[in-house]
Amino acid sequence: MALHKIFRAVIMGPPGSGKGTVSARITKTFGLKHLSSGDILRANINAKTELGLLMKSCIDQGQLVPDDVMSRLILSDLRALDQSSWLLDGFPRTVSQADALDKAYSVDTVINLNVPFQTIKQRLTSRWTHLPSGRVYNVDFNPPKVPGLDDVTGEPLVQRDDDTPETVTRRLKAYETQTDDCKNVFPYRSKGVLQSFSGTETNKIWPHIEAFLHSKLSSVDEKCEDL
Ligand code: AMP
């Protein structure tokens, strides 16, 4: 779908709620640029940048990276995408981050994934990742064609250090206390741009998200053409 107006979207939800998979489908279907805070941090860790080395222990322990570091990192990457439509994944995660984003950009829609924590625990501990691209597989319902290898590059898949059962529990706790509780005070609900999708299977949630975005993007584009 070719867009006339710049469209800015955020996807939120607990770790393992399917944000990565849904984001990949959104970017493929609607051509938005995808920016994932977790992928950016992992790329810094892989490249052994100063920031990556400082943040690695935080991430490995399932704790959130400090707000000021995270907001500076994401806002500077977004500046390079000023003329593009984008989908932000994993940021904001706290009220302070949401405020920082709100000061810089007006967001057109926020997609919120509601998935029960029990489903997520099961999912995350059977998840395998292709680190360079961020592509994710699940040995139960989305296995790679060849076990242990990425479908596109044939490179090895790894289990993320923070996908162990103990760390998953800690990450979900961090989400519950720092992100979920404050969703009500995020600027988005009051602005009417927050749209929630609930379920236990990404494949069943996806058609609703796709239909929602089709209608949302068409209306944004029509308004633009009327100007
Ligand atoms: P994710 O891949 O989105 O689950 O992120 C992996 C880890 O990166 C998280 O458990 C946090 O330690 C860190 N992280 C990612 N995004 C943020 C954020 N917006 N604020 C703070 N920490 C983050």
Coordinates of C-alpha atoms and ligand atoms in Angstrom, one line a residue, residues 15 19 37-38 41-42 58-59 62-65 70 90-93 97 160 162 171, ligand 1:
P15 CA 7.8 -9.2 25.8
K19 CA 5.4 -7.7 18.6
S37 CA 14.4 -0.8 20.6
G38 CA 15.4 -4.4 21.6
L41 CA 20.3 -2.6 21.8
R42 CA 21.2 -6.1 20.7
C58 CA 20.8 -4.8 32.4
I59 CA 19.3 -6.6 29.4
G62 CA 15.6 -8.6 32.3
Q63 CA 15.8 -5.1 33.6
L64 CA 14.9 -2.0 31.7
V65 CA 17.6 0.3 30.3
M70 CA 16.8 4.8 25.8
G90 CA 9.4 -1.8 22.2
F91 CA 9.5 1.9 22.8
P92 CA 8.0 3.7 24.8
R93 CA 7.9 1.3 27.8
Q97 CA 9.7 7.5 27.5
R160 CA 18.5 -15.2 23.6
D162 CA 17.2 -13.2 28.3
R171 CA 10.9 -9.3 32.2
Ligands
AMP1 P1 12.7 -6.6 23.7 O1 13.5 -7.3 22.6 O2 11.9 -5.5 23.2 O3 12.0 -7.6 24.6 O4 13.9 -5.9 24.6 C1 14.9 -6.7 25.2 C2 15.4 -5.9 26.4 O5 16.0 -4.7 26.0 C3 14.4 -5.6 27.5 O6 14.2 -6.6 28.4 C4 15.1 -4.4 28.1 O7 16.2 -4.8 29.0 C5 15.7 -3.6 26.9 N1 14.8 -2.7 26.4 C6 14.2 -2.7 25.1 N2 13.4 -1.7 24.9 C7 13.5 -0.9 26.0 C8 12.9 0.3 26.4 N3 12.1 1.0 25.7 N4 13.2 0.8 27.7 C9 14.1 0.2 28.5 N5 14.7 -1.0 28.2 C10 14.4 -1.5 26.9

